[in-house]
Short mmCIF file of C-alpha atoms in Angstrom, two decimals:
data_model
loop_
_atom_site.label_atom_id
_atom_site.label_comp_id
_atom_site.label_asym_id
_atom_site.label_seq_id
_atom_site.Cartn_x
_atom_site.Cartn_y
_atom_site.Cartn_z
CA UNK A 894 66.41 95.92 77.58
CA UNK A 895 68.71 95.79 80.73
CA UNK A 896 72.25 93.98 79.24
CA UNK A 897 74.58 93.74 81.89
CA UNK A 898 77.90 95.77 81.97
CA UNK A 899 80.94 93.85 81.03
CA UNK A 900 82.89 93.51 84.32
CA UNK A 901 87.12 93.11 83.54
CA UNK A 902 89.87 92.99 85.53
CA UNK A 903 91.17 96.33 86.47
CA UNK A 904 94.45 95.31 84.66
CA UNK A 905 92.90 94.58 81.33
CA UNK A 906 92.09 98.25 80.69
CA UNK A 907 95.21 99.47 82.42
CA UNK A 908 94.33 100.00 85.72
CA UNK A 909 96.43 98.61 89.33
CA UNK A 910 94.02 96.57 91.47
CA UNK A 911 96.60 97.66 94.71
CA UNK A 912 95.42 101.48 93.53
CA UNK A 913 91.92 100.44 93.52
CA UNK A 914 92.26 99.00 97.16
CA UNK A 915 94.41 101.88 98.24
CA UNK A 916 91.56 104.13 97.32
CA UNK A 917 89.27 102.17 99.17
CA UNK A 918 91.54 102.04 102.29
CA UNK A 919 92.30 105.98 102.09
CA UNK A 920 88.42 107.06 101.70
CA UNK A 921 87.70 104.98 104.71
CA UNK A 922 90.59 106.29 107.09
CA UNK A 923 90.41 109.90 105.67
CA UNK A 924 86.93 110.54 104.68
CA UNK A 925 84.48 107.88 105.70
CA UNK A 926 81.03 107.46 104.93
CA UNK A 927 81.21 106.01 101.22
CA UNK A 928 78.38 103.50 100.32
CA UNK A 929 79.28 102.50 96.86
CA UNK A 930 81.39 103.28 93.95
CA UNK A 931 81.37 101.41 90.40
CA UNK A 932 84.71 102.24 88.24
CA UNK A 933 84.23 102.18 84.27
CA UNK A 934 86.87 102.00 81.99
CA UNK A 935 86.66 101.96 78.20
CA UNK A 936 83.28 100.89 78.97
CA UNK A 937 83.65 98.03 81.11
CA UNK A 938 83.40 97.80 85.04
CA UNK A 939 86.80 97.28 86.61
CA UNK A 940 86.00 97.46 90.18
CA UNK A 941 82.75 98.01 92.12
CA UNK A 942 81.65 97.95 96.02
CA UNK A 943 78.48 98.36 98.55
CA UNK A 944 79.35 99.22 101.55
CA UNK A 945 76.76 96.59 103.80
CA UNK A 946 74.08 97.04 104.20
CA UNK A 947 74.05 99.24 101.01
CA UNK A 948 73.64 96.83 98.06
CA UNK A 949 73.67 97.24 94.24
CA UNK A 950 70.08 95.97 93.89
CA UNK A 951 68.89 99.35 96.43
CA UNK A 952 68.25 102.74 95.06
CA UNK A 953 70.22 105.64 96.61
CA UNK A 954 68.92 109.59 96.81
CA UNK A 955 70.95 111.39 94.46
CA UNK A 956 69.95 115.17 96.02
CA UNK A 957 71.78 117.33 93.22
CA UNK A 958 72.67 114.69 91.42
CA UNK A 959 69.16 114.79 90.13
CA UNK A 960 70.01 118.14 88.16
CA UNK A 961 72.32 116.46 85.57
CA UNK A 962 69.05 114.11 84.75
CA UNK A 963 66.88 117.31 84.25
CA UNK A 964 69.13 118.48 82.28
CA UNK A 965 69.06 115.42 79.74
CA UNK A 966 65.49 115.83 79.93
CA UNK A 967 66.02 119.13 78.64
CA UNK A 968 68.38 117.93 75.48
CA UNK A 969 65.94 115.84 74.74
CA UNK A 970 63.01 118.25 74.49
CA UNK A 971 65.17 120.84 72.93
CA UNK A 972 66.01 118.07 70.09
CA UNK A 973 62.55 117.23 69.54
CA UNK A 974 61.44 121.08 68.99
CA UNK A 975 59.60 121.59 72.36
CA UNK A 976 61.53 124.56 72.94
CA UNK A 977 65.21 126.62 72.72
CA UNK A 978 67.71 127.45 75.28
CA UNK A 979 67.14 130.91 74.16
CA UNK A 980 63.55 131.01 74.65
CA UNK A 981 62.01 133.44 77.68
CA UNK A 982 61.34 131.60 81.03
CA UNK A 983 58.09 133.67 81.06
CA UNK A 984 56.60 132.31 78.46
CA UNK A 985 56.12 129.11 79.90
CA UNK A 986 54.06 130.68 82.63
CA UNK A 987 51.95 133.61 81.17
CA UNK A 988 49.25 132.89 84.29
CA UNK A 989 52.03 132.25 87.10
CA UNK A 990 54.01 135.70 85.99
CA UNK A 991 53.95 138.43 88.62
CA UNK A 992 51.49 141.74 87.47
CA UNK A 993 54.83 143.96 87.56
CA UNK A 994 57.44 142.23 85.73
CA UNK A 995 61.03 143.12 86.16
CA UNK A 996 63.32 143.70 83.27
CA UNK A 997 65.81 141.41 84.56
CA UNK A 998 62.66 138.49 84.97
CA UNK A 999 61.70 139.65 81.34
CA UNK A 1000 65.14 138.90 80.34
CA UNK A 1001 65.11 135.30 81.70
CA UNK A 1002 65.84 132.57 79.39
CA UNK A 1003 65.95 128.73 79.44
CA UNK A 1004 69.81 128.84 79.35
CA UNK A 1005 70.38 130.85 82.62
CA UNK A 1006 67.81 128.05 84.28
CA UNK A 1007 69.99 125.57 83.11
CA UNK A 1008 73.81 127.67 84.01
CA UNK A 1009 72.33 128.80 87.31
CA UNK A 1010 72.57 132.32 86.11
CA UNK A 1011 69.19 133.18 86.89
CA UNK A 1012 70.11 136.67 88.73
CA UNK A 1013 68.93 136.17 91.79
CA UNK A 1014 70.87 136.98 94.84
CA UNK A 1015 69.49 133.68 97.26
CA UNK A 1016 68.52 130.16 95.81
CA UNK A 1017 64.90 130.05 96.09
CA UNK A 1018 64.02 126.62 96.97
CA UNK A 1019 63.18 126.81 100.47
CA UNK A 1020 61.14 129.94 99.89
CA UNK A 1021 59.42 127.99 97.55
CA UNK A 1022 59.18 124.92 99.55
CA UNK A 1023 57.60 126.84 102.89
CA UNK A 1024 55.22 129.55 101.22
CA UNK A 1025 51.96 128.61 101.43
CA UNK A 1026 49.73 127.61 98.44
CA UNK A 1027 52.08 124.90 96.47
CA UNK A 1028 52.49 127.09 93.26
CA UNK A 1029 56.36 126.69 93.26
CA UNK A 1030 56.68 128.46 89.91
CA UNK A 1031 54.55 131.38 90.87
CA UNK A 1032 56.64 131.58 94.10
CA UNK A 1033 60.09 131.24 91.85
CA UNK A 1034 58.49 134.01 89.45
CA UNK A 1035 57.65 136.27 92.50
CA UNK A 1036 61.04 136.48 94.05
CA UNK A 1037 63.61 139.32 92.95
CA UNK A 1038 65.74 139.14 90.50
CA UNK A 1039 68.23 141.60 91.64
CA UNK A 1040 71.35 140.91 88.81
CA UNK A 1041 70.85 140.85 84.97
CA UNK A 1042 70.52 137.22 84.22
CA UNK A 1043 74.01 136.01 82.76
CA UNK A 1044 76.12 138.12 85.10
CA UNK A 1045 75.65 136.72 88.27
CA UNK A 1046 76.36 132.79 89.08
CA UNK A 1047 74.28 131.35 92.05
CA UNK A 1048 73.81 127.66 92.50
CA UNK A 1049 69.35 127.83 92.70
CA UNK A 1050 68.29 124.70 92.95
CA UNK A 1051 64.70 126.50 92.45
CA UNK A 1052 66.02 126.52 88.87
CA UNK A 1053 65.68 123.48 88.43
CA UNK A 1054 62.59 122.91 88.77
CA UNK A 1055 61.59 125.44 86.47
CA UNK A 1056 63.22 123.44 83.91
CA UNK A 1057 61.26 120.27 85.11
CA UNK A 1058 57.83 122.21 85.19
CA UNK A 1059 58.61 123.30 81.80
CA UNK A 1060 59.49 119.69 80.32
CA UNK A 1061 56.07 118.93 81.81
CA UNK A 1062 54.07 121.89 80.45
CA UNK A 1063 55.50 120.85 76.94
CA UNK A 1064 54.96 117.06 77.25
CA UNK A 1065 52.41 116.70 78.74
CA UNK A 1066 54.31 114.17 81.30
CA UNK A 1067 56.39 114.58 84.55
CA UNK A 1068 60.34 114.81 83.80
CA UNK A 1069 60.67 110.95 85.04
CA UNK A 1070 57.94 109.72 82.87
CA UNK A 1071 59.34 112.12 79.96
CA UNK A 1072 62.78 110.21 80.36
CA UNK A 1073 61.69 106.75 80.85
CA UNK A 1074 61.08 105.82 77.28
CA UNK A 1075 63.78 107.90 76.07
CA UNK A 1076 66.99 107.69 78.50
CA UNK A 1077 65.73 105.32 81.31
CA UNK A 1078 64.64 101.95 79.52
CA UNK A 1079 67.48 102.02 76.47
CA UNK A 1080 70.10 102.57 79.08
CA UNK A 1081 68.54 99.52 81.26
CA UNK A 1082 67.50 101.84 84.23
CA UNK A 1083 64.08 100.60 86.23
CA UNK A 1084 62.63 101.28 89.29
CA UNK A 1085 63.43 105.05 89.18
CA UNK A 1086 61.60 107.56 91.38
CA UNK A 1087 61.36 111.00 91.71
CA UNK A 1088 59.62 113.30 94.86
CA UNK A 1089 56.93 115.90 93.62
CA UNK A 1090 56.04 119.35 94.40
CA UNK A 1091 52.37 119.79 95.68
CA UNK A 1092 50.76 120.43 92.19
CA UNK A 1093 52.70 116.80 90.99
CA UNK A 1094 55.67 118.55 89.20
CA UNK A 1095 58.79 116.46 89.69
CA UNK A 1096 61.19 118.63 91.68
CA UNK A 1097 63.88 118.51 89.09
CA UNK A 1098 66.85 119.78 91.32
CA UNK A 1099 66.41 116.95 93.55
CA UNK A 1100 64.21 113.80 94.59
CA UNK A 1101 65.71 111.34 91.99
CA UNK A 1102 66.38 107.75 93.74
CA UNK A 1103 68.42 105.35 90.81
CA UNK A 1104 70.96 102.59 91.49
CA UNK A 1105 74.64 103.18 91.67
CA UNK A 1106 74.94 101.56 87.96
CA UNK A 1107 72.51 103.64 86.87
CA UNK A 1108 74.42 106.66 87.54
CA UNK A 1109 77.46 105.13 85.90
CA UNK A 1110 75.47 104.32 82.73
CA UNK A 1111 74.26 107.85 82.37
CA UNK A 1112 77.94 109.21 82.80
CA UNK A 1113 78.80 106.52 80.08
CA UNK A 1114 76.38 107.67 77.77
CA UNK A 1115 77.80 110.99 78.11
CA UNK A 1116 81.48 109.80 77.85
CA UNK A 1117 80.16 108.06 74.37
CA UNK A 1118 79.16 111.35 73.44
CA UNK A 1119 75.29 110.83 73.66
CA UNK A 1120 75.65 106.59 71.81
CA UNK A 1121 74.43 103.79 73.98
CA UNK A 1122 75.05 100.59 71.99
CA UNK A 1123 75.04 101.83 68.56
CA UNK A 1124 72.03 104.03 69.51
CA UNK A 1125 72.12 107.82 69.80
CA UNK A 1126 70.08 108.79 72.90
CA UNK A 1127 70.96 112.49 73.20
CA UNK A 1128 72.29 114.87 70.45
CA UNK A 1129 76.25 115.16 70.39
CA UNK A 1130 75.93 119.02 70.52
CA UNK A 1131 73.81 118.75 73.77
CA UNK A 1132 76.65 116.65 75.23
CA UNK A 1133 79.01 119.31 74.08
CA UNK A 1134 77.21 122.19 75.46
CA UNK A 1135 75.47 120.37 79.08
CA UNK A 1136 79.18 119.72 79.81
CA UNK A 1137 80.92 123.20 78.56
CA UNK A 1138 81.75 126.05 81.00
CA UNK A 1139 79.13 128.92 80.97
CA UNK A 1140 78.95 130.03 84.08
CA UNK A 1141 82.19 131.65 86.23
CA UNK A 1142 82.13 129.89 89.66
CA UNK A 1143 85.80 131.07 90.50
CA UNK A 1144 84.86 132.62 93.56
CA UNK A 1145 83.66 129.30 95.15
CA UNK A 1146 85.67 127.94 98.50
CA UNK A 1147 87.26 124.68 96.79
CA UNK A 1148 88.92 123.70 93.53
CA UNK A 1149 86.68 121.34 91.99
CA UNK A 1150 84.12 123.85 92.18
CA UNK A 1151 85.86 126.61 91.02
CA UNK A 1152 86.10 125.23 87.11
CA UNK A 1153 83.10 126.56 85.51
CA UNK A 1154 79.29 125.30 85.72
CA UNK A 1155 77.58 124.41 82.55
CA UNK A 1156 73.78 122.91 82.07
CA UNK A 1157 73.22 121.27 85.65
CA UNK A 1158 76.98 119.76 85.32
CA UNK A 1159 80.31 120.99 87.41
CA UNK A 1160 83.15 121.22 85.10
CA UNK A 1161 86.32 119.84 87.42
CA UNK A 1162 89.97 119.49 87.08
CA UNK A 1163 92.08 116.91 84.64
CA UNK A 1164 89.64 118.20 81.94
CA UNK A 1165 86.45 116.09 83.97
CA UNK A 1166 83.30 116.77 84.39
CA UNK A 1167 80.57 115.80 86.92
CA UNK A 1168 76.95 115.74 88.06
CA UNK A 1169 77.07 115.55 91.71
CA UNK A 1170 74.68 115.86 95.12
CA UNK A 1171 74.70 116.74 98.23
CA UNK A 1172 76.55 114.25 101.18
CA UNK A 1173 78.62 112.98 98.41
CA UNK A 1174 76.32 111.40 95.35
CA UNK A 1175 78.91 111.27 92.46
CA UNK A 1176 78.86 110.58 88.63
CA UNK A 1177 82.11 111.93 88.03
CA UNK A 1178 82.87 111.43 84.01
CA UNK A 1179 86.83 111.83 82.96
CA UNK A 1180 87.34 111.48 79.16
CA UNK A 1181 90.65 112.05 78.89
CA UNK A 1182 91.24 108.84 80.68
CA UNK A 1183 87.60 107.04 79.09
CA UNK A 1184 86.36 106.64 82.78
CA UNK A 1185 83.26 107.11 84.56
CA UNK A 1186 83.22 106.98 88.43
CA UNK A 1187 79.65 106.23 90.24
CA UNK A 1188 79.61 107.02 93.75
CA UNK A 1189 76.98 107.09 96.74
CA UNK A 1190 77.90 108.33 100.21
CA UNK A 1191 76.82 109.98 103.12
CA UNK A 1192 80.40 111.99 103.54
CA UNK A 1193 80.81 115.71 105.21
CA UNK A 1194 83.36 116.60 102.95
CA UNK A 1195 82.63 116.24 99.10
CA UNK A 1196 86.04 117.70 97.64
CA UNK A 1197 87.91 114.96 99.61
CA UNK A 1198 86.62 112.25 97.91
CA UNK A 1199 87.35 113.91 94.94
CA UNK A 1200 90.88 114.78 95.81
CA UNK A 1201 91.41 111.21 96.38
CA UNK A 1202 90.04 109.97 92.78
CA UNK A 1203 92.94 112.22 91.31
CA UNK A 1204 95.39 111.46 94.13
CA UNK A 1205 95.15 107.69 94.15
CA UNK A 1206 92.87 106.60 90.80
CA UNK A 1207 93.55 109.35 88.28
CA UNK A 1208 97.32 108.48 88.58
CA UNK A 1209 97.04 104.90 88.19
CA UNK A 1210 94.95 104.60 84.77
CA UNK A 1211 97.87 103.79 82.20
CA UNK A 1212 97.42 104.23 78.16
CA UNK A 1213 97.35 100.32 77.83
CA UNK A 1214 96.96 97.15 79.63
CA UNK A 1215 98.84 95.89 82.30
CA UNK A 1216 100.14 92.88 83.27
CA UNK A 1217 97.43 90.49 85.09
CA UNK A 1218 98.14 90.88 88.71
CA UNK A 1219 96.52 87.35 90.49
CA UNK A 1220 97.47 88.72 93.88
CA UNK A 1221 96.46 92.38 93.91
CA UNK A 1222 93.50 91.29 92.42
CA UNK A 1223 92.63 88.69 94.90
CA UNK A 1224 93.32 91.16 97.72
CA UNK A 1225 91.49 93.68 96.09
CA UNK A 1226 88.58 91.44 95.91
CA UNK A 1227 89.24 90.51 99.48
CA UNK A 1228 88.77 94.09 100.45
CA UNK A 1229 85.69 95.64 98.32
CA UNK A 1230 84.01 92.12 99.72
CA UNK A 1231 84.63 93.12 103.24
CA UNK A 1232 83.10 96.23 103.02
CA UNK A 1233 80.59 97.63 105.37
CA UNK A 1234 79.18 100.02 107.87
CA UNK A 1235 80.23 98.66 111.00
CA UNK A 1236 77.29 97.68 113.07
CA UNK A 1237 76.54 98.48 116.54
CA UNK A 1238 79.08 96.60 119.19
CA UNK A 1239 78.85 96.42 122.37
CA UNK A 1240 77.11 94.10 125.06
CA UNK A 1241 73.74 92.71 124.12
CA UNK A 1242 72.50 93.08 127.99
CA UNK A 1243 72.82 94.82 130.65
CA UNK A 1244 71.34 94.48 134.55
CA UNK A 1245 69.96 98.38 134.47
CA UNK A 1246 67.85 97.23 131.40
CA UNK A 1247 65.85 94.76 133.57
CA UNK A 1248 63.73 97.93 135.43
CA UNK A 1249 64.37 100.18 132.38
CA UNK A 1250 61.90 98.57 129.66
CA UNK A 1251 59.28 100.79 129.26
CA UNK A 1252 57.72 103.82 126.89
CA UNK A 1253 59.61 107.45 127.00
CA UNK A 1254 58.08 110.46 125.76
CA UNK A 1255 60.06 113.31 124.44
CA UNK A 1256 60.23 116.71 124.54
CA UNK A 1257 60.62 118.97 121.74
CA UNK A 1258 63.49 117.95 119.00
CA UNK A 1259 64.68 118.84 115.70
CA UNK A 1260 63.97 114.91 114.78
CA UNK A 1261 59.92 115.74 115.16
CA UNK A 1262 60.24 112.50 117.49
CA UNK A 1263 57.12 111.93 120.07
CA UNK A 1264 58.24 109.05 121.87
CA UNK A 1265 60.81 106.30 122.15
CA UNK A 1266 59.62 102.42 123.43
CA UNK A 1267 62.60 99.90 124.16
CA UNK A 1268 61.50 96.40 125.73
CA UNK A 1269 64.89 94.88 126.50
CA UNK A 1270 65.54 91.48 126.00
CA UNK A 1271 68.54 89.05 127.10
CA UNK A 1272 69.87 88.95 123.42
CA UNK A 1273 69.02 92.30 122.31
CA UNK A 1274 65.93 95.00 122.27
CA UNK A 1275 63.13 95.64 120.39
CA UNK A 1276 62.63 99.32 119.85
CA UNK A 1277 59.20 101.47 118.95
CA UNK A 1278 60.04 105.31 117.63
CA UNK A 1279 57.13 107.48 116.81
CA UNK A 1280 57.71 110.38 114.82
CA UNK A 1281 55.62 113.11 113.42
CA UNK A 1282 54.80 111.17 110.54
CA UNK A 1283 55.58 107.57 111.29
CA UNK A 1284 56.06 104.47 113.61
CA UNK A 1285 59.02 102.51 112.93
CA UNK A 1286 59.49 99.26 114.46
CA UNK A 1287 63.24 97.60 115.29
CA UNK A 1288 65.12 94.67 116.33
CA UNK A 1289 68.10 95.36 117.62
CA UNK A 1290 71.15 93.35 118.30
CA UNK A 1291 75.02 93.67 118.94
CA UNK A 1292 76.94 93.23 115.81
CA UNK A 1293 74.21 92.70 113.07
CA UNK A 1294 72.10 94.63 110.60
CA UNK A 1295 68.15 93.90 111.05
CA UNK A 1296 65.35 95.76 108.47
CA UNK A 1297 62.81 97.16 110.80
CA UNK A 1298 58.86 98.42 109.28
CA UNK A 1299 57.89 102.02 109.12
CA UNK A 1300 53.90 102.55 109.41
CA UNK A 1301 53.35 106.17 107.95
CA UNK A 1302 50.96 108.21 109.24
CA UNK A 1303 50.87 110.90 106.16
CA UNK A 1304 52.46 110.64 102.82
CA UNK A 1305 55.96 109.10 102.88
CA UNK A 1306 57.30 111.38 99.61
CA UNK A 1307 58.37 113.74 102.38
CA UNK A 1308 60.53 116.96 101.12
CA UNK A 1309 63.32 118.39 102.51
CA UNK A 1310 63.28 120.58 105.34
CA UNK A 1311 60.45 118.92 106.65
CA UNK A 1312 61.47 117.39 110.35
CA UNK A 1313 61.81 113.75 111.29
CA UNK A 1314 64.08 110.63 110.14
CA UNK A 1315 64.90 110.07 106.98
CA UNK A 1316 62.74 107.89 104.62
CA UNK A 1317 62.46 104.17 105.28
CA UNK A 1318 63.60 101.61 104.61
CA UNK A 1319 65.54 100.98 107.70
CA UNK A 1320 67.89 98.84 109.32
CA UNK A 1321 69.26 98.85 113.10
CA UNK A 1322 71.57 97.40 115.05
CA UNK A 1323 71.74 98.39 119.00
CA UNK A 1324 74.25 97.16 121.90
CA UNK A 1325 75.06 98.28 125.31
CA UNK A 1326 77.76 101.12 125.22
CA UNK A 1327 78.11 101.13 128.83
CA UNK A 1328 75.57 99.86 132.07
CA UNK A 1329 73.13 102.70 131.59
CA UNK A 1330 73.75 103.27 127.92
CA UNK A 1331 72.00 101.76 124.95
CA UNK A 1332 73.21 102.84 121.58
CA UNK A 1333 71.27 102.45 118.47
CA UNK A 1334 72.58 102.57 114.63
CA UNK A 1335 70.12 103.08 112.20
CA UNK A 1336 71.28 102.85 108.81
CA UNK A 1337 68.57 104.12 105.72
CA UNK A 1338 69.97 102.56 102.87
CA UNK A 1339 67.84 104.01 100.10
CA UNK A 1340 69.41 107.45 101.78
CA UNK A 1341 73.06 108.54 102.61
CA UNK A 1342 71.89 108.74 105.95
CA UNK A 1343 73.13 106.84 109.03
CA UNK A 1344 71.57 107.76 112.53
CA UNK A 1345 73.16 107.61 115.82
CA UNK A 1346 70.59 107.26 118.56
CA UNK A 1347 72.60 106.99 122.43
CA UNK A 1348 70.02 106.77 124.96
CA UNK A 1349 71.48 107.36 128.47
CA UNK A 1350 68.39 105.97 131.23
CA UNK A 1351 68.04 108.09 134.20
CA UNK A 1352 65.78 108.13 136.97
CA UNK A 1353 62.12 108.05 135.52
CA UNK A 1354 63.69 108.85 132.21
CA UNK A 1355 66.34 109.06 129.78
CA UNK A 1356 68.76 111.73 127.68
CA UNK A 1357 68.85 110.96 123.92
CA UNK A 1358 71.65 112.07 121.67
CA UNK A 1359 71.55 111.86 118.19
CA UNK A 1360 73.71 112.32 115.29
CA UNK A 1361 73.98 111.22 111.74
CA UNK A 1362 77.07 110.59 109.88
CA UNK A 1363 76.93 112.68 107.28
CA UNK A 1364 76.69 116.25 109.27
CA UNK A 1365 80.20 116.80 111.34
CA UNK A 1366 80.18 115.90 114.93
CA UNK A 1367 79.91 119.69 115.31
CA UNK A 1368 76.15 119.70 113.74
CA UNK A 1369 75.09 116.92 116.36
CA UNK A 1370 71.56 117.61 117.54
CA UNK A 1371 71.07 118.93 121.53
CA UNK A 1372 70.35 116.70 123.53
CA UNK A 1373 66.80 115.52 123.90
CA UNK A 1374 65.19 114.51 127.67
CA UNK A 1375 62.55 112.20 128.26
CA UNK A 1376 60.16 110.99 130.58
CA UNK A 1377 58.94 107.62 131.37
CA UNK A 1378 55.18 107.50 130.26
#
């Protein structure tokens, strides 16, 4: 049953409204790219916001935050007696084992998959995905295990896939189906989706999409040591195991990635722990403060977000309730209501646009775009993007977001490393940045990505510049040349 979380004023749970507003302002000024956050204290929602067109009802790709859900599935399977963390990995994959089993592979246990201590020297994920045949488990087991398991920390998303495969082997269900009655339904999580490998195993280490509030609910369950509304969903012993430090990651470059690694959870400074995913997806649990912070985003610097939490929010959490501050609460409410990803701004039309409508065939490019068709109107433009996998139809105007339509020519459930624009749905805006450049901004509202396309019109052609906000300016794609068809 999806019982709503209780909403409250920040001051009633000992947090200054001004401090939360300060966190939001600082994140916009210093980091940028936040898509949502939900702050819980003492089990109640003290503040929440979505940067439009991101919205509460929309799921968001979690990337590696999916790992914490996979770990939870393993914990449930352990509680049901399906396996132990000391079981050899090879015991679940006799048919996929290589002919020659190295000593290190034979020594690998479930515990090592959970703690990112498999002994591999290189993350196995890319090789698993690109190798022909689509048998990810067989590929994982075929790769060299250069170190003794337990002796070498390496963040290895392939290890999490193997956990997903183990749960599926033992339960006869995907991790998503296994978690639905045991975790998702009791927590009130609906509409979750999870990408799968070619053999139908959920990817485990990435690929899960849920809403911001669902992330917060998982964090609150862990904060409450596995109990949800009086019902034990997860053994307390697993919560303690999963969030304890099992691997030494002190060689990592940033402070909140140096505090130890648990069972698919990172230890943090200030006694906190978290699940996280690429481009800034966070489930941050702060036991000392009895608080949970869920964040979705498309940021380039994940440490910077945590730095702001420690700088602006952590000191603002008092032991007792604070006097209600009506003025500060009103200012915070206004700030949160006006959070937005800026649409394209500029002129609706340009004299250059009158003769520039048409279809442009593009050269080879990392986005996999084949052509762009522009039909300029007095109040905006109709845009058609044809890529390797889809045709996207957009209606664009300055200062507004409008939802587009995407027609797929092959499976929409694309995995990372495949070229192309992000997965739909997509909202678009467009404006003339100058007389010869039409700027498109595409917000893929269930992903971390906001893509900017600048179409500079030239004689019988165009030059297309593309970048997305989740990558640094230095990572912008090279200019794409297009000729008029």
